[in-house]
mmCIF file of C-alpha atoms in Angstrom:
data_model
loop_
_atom_site.group_PDB
_atom_site.id
_atom_site.type_symbol
_atom_site.label_atom_id
_atom_site.label_comp_id
_atom_site.label_asym_id
_atom_site.label_seq_id
_atom_site.Cartn_x
_atom_site.Cartn_y
_atom_site.Cartn_z
ATOM 1 C CA MET W 1 -3.324 -31.062 -17.303
ATOM 2 C CA GLN W 2 -3.110 -33.304 -14.256
ATOM 3 C CA GLY W 3 -0.560 -36.039 -14.727
ATOM 4 C CA SER W 4 1.067 -34.336 -17.714
ATOM 5 C CA GLY W 5 4.384 -33.775 -15.952
ATOM 6 C CA ILE W 6 6.585 -30.861 -15.018
ATOM 7 C CA ILE W 7 7.286 -27.833 -17.205
ATOM 8 C CA GLN W 8 9.431 -24.755 -16.958
ATOM 9 C CA ALA W 9 7.476 -21.721 -18.115
ATOM 10 C CA VAL W 10 7.545 -17.971 -17.913
ATOM 11 C CA LYS W 11 5.193 -16.783 -15.168
ATOM 12 C CA TYR W 12 3.166 -14.386 -17.299
ATOM 13 C CA ILE W 13 2.312 -17.181 -19.740
ATOM 14 C CA VAL W 14 0.944 -19.530 -17.072
ATOM 15 C CA ALA W 15 -0.293 -16.944 -14.531
ATOM 16 C CA ASN W 16 -3.975 -17.509 -15.349
ATOM 17 C CA ALA W 17 -3.654 -21.303 -15.079
ATOM 18 C CA ILE W 18 -1.905 -20.904 -11.704
ATOM 19 C CA ALA W 19 -4.644 -18.524 -10.501
ATOM 20 C CA ARG W 20 -7.323 -21.043 -11.532
ATOM 21 C CA GLY W 21 -5.466 -23.821 -9.704
ATOM 22 C CA GLU W 22 -4.803 -25.753 -12.909
ATOM 23 C CA LEU W 23 -1.033 -25.520 -12.404
ATOM 24 C CA GLN W 24 0.945 -25.546 -9.186
ATOM 25 C CA PRO W 25 4.374 -23.900 -8.987
ATOM 26 C CA ILE W 26 7.129 -26.145 -7.613
ATOM 27 C CA LEU W 27 10.865 -25.651 -7.138
ATOM 28 C CA THR W 28 10.318 -21.885 -7.119
ATOM 29 C CA ASP W 29 13.638 -21.341 -5.321
ATOM 30 C CA TYR W 30 15.436 -22.754 -8.357
ATOM 31 C CA GLY W 31 13.659 -20.812 -11.075
ATOM 32 C CA HIS W 32 15.162 -18.246 -13.372
ATOM 33 C CA GLN W 33 15.570 -14.778 -11.928
ATOM 34 C CA LEU W 34 12.737 -12.640 -13.248
ATOM 35 C CA GLY W 35 13.427 -9.008 -13.730
ATOM 36 C CA THR W 36 16.271 -9.629 -16.131
ATOM 37 C CA PRO W 37 16.578 -6.366 -18.018
ATOM 38 C CA ILE W 38 15.472 -6.113 -21.601
ATOM 39 C CA ALA W 39 17.474 -3.764 -23.785
ATOM 40 C CA VAL W 40 16.346 -2.204 -27.033
ATOM 41 C CA ILE W 41 19.363 -0.999 -28.982
ATOM 42 C CA TYR W 42 18.852 1.352 -31.865
ATOM 43 C CA PRO W 43 20.754 4.069 -33.763
ATOM 44 C CA GLN W 44 20.692 7.746 -32.863
ATOM 45 C CA LYS W 45 17.212 9.231 -32.453
ATOM 46 C CA ARG W 46 17.389 11.409 -35.536
ATOM 47 C CA TYR W 47 17.484 8.264 -37.693
ATOM 48 C CA LEU W 48 14.705 6.310 -35.980
ATOM 49 C CA SER W 49 11.901 5.048 -38.151
ATOM 50 C CA ALA W 50 8.313 5.219 -37.007
ATOM 51 C CA LYS W 51 8.319 1.416 -36.627
ATOM 52 C CA VAL W 52 11.220 1.531 -34.162
ATOM 53 C CA LEU W 53 9.598 4.316 -32.156
ATOM 54 C CA VAL W 54 6.301 2.415 -31.941
ATOM 55 C CA PHE W 55 8.105 -0.779 -30.902
ATOM 56 C CA VAL W 56 10.083 0.984 -28.147
ATOM 57 C CA GLU W 57 6.914 2.638 -26.835
ATOM 58 C CA PHE W 58 5.072 -0.714 -26.949
ATOM 59 C CA MET W 59 7.816 -2.529 -25.009
ATOM 60 C CA THR W 60 8.020 0.267 -22.435
ATOM 61 C CA GLU W 61 4.266 0.145 -21.824
ATOM 62 C CA LEU W 62 4.193 -3.671 -21.795
ATOM 63 C CA MET W 63 6.946 -3.920 -19.167
ATOM 64 C CA ALA W 64 5.295 -1.235 -17.024
ATOM 65 C CA ASN W 65 2.002 -3.174 -17.089
ATOM 66 C CA LEU W 66 3.702 -6.485 -16.300
ATOM 67 C CA LYS W 67 5.414 -4.858 -13.320
ATOM 68 C CA ARG W 68 2.179 -3.215 -12.139
ATOM 69 C CA PHE W 69 0.386 -6.571 -12.046
ATOM 70 C CA GLY W 70 3.309 -8.322 -10.362
ATOM 71 C CA ILE W 71 4.045 -10.584 -13.308
ATOM 72 C CA VAL W 72 7.681 -9.499 -13.521
ATOM 73 C CA ASP W 73 9.919 -7.872 -10.955
#
């Protein structure tokens, strides 16, 4: 990757490469504010399909894990 240039990437996508020293964060003071809320909007609960329920549960667990490992704020 050396000499390939500068990229803007989401931390959780490049976290392993940063940990291995393959990428080096620069201009961190100018990056996008992590922790931007994610909203899942859906109709009243009595009309929720199983797919929507599974997706909401998946996103809730995913965000909790990302926060626990310090990948998002």
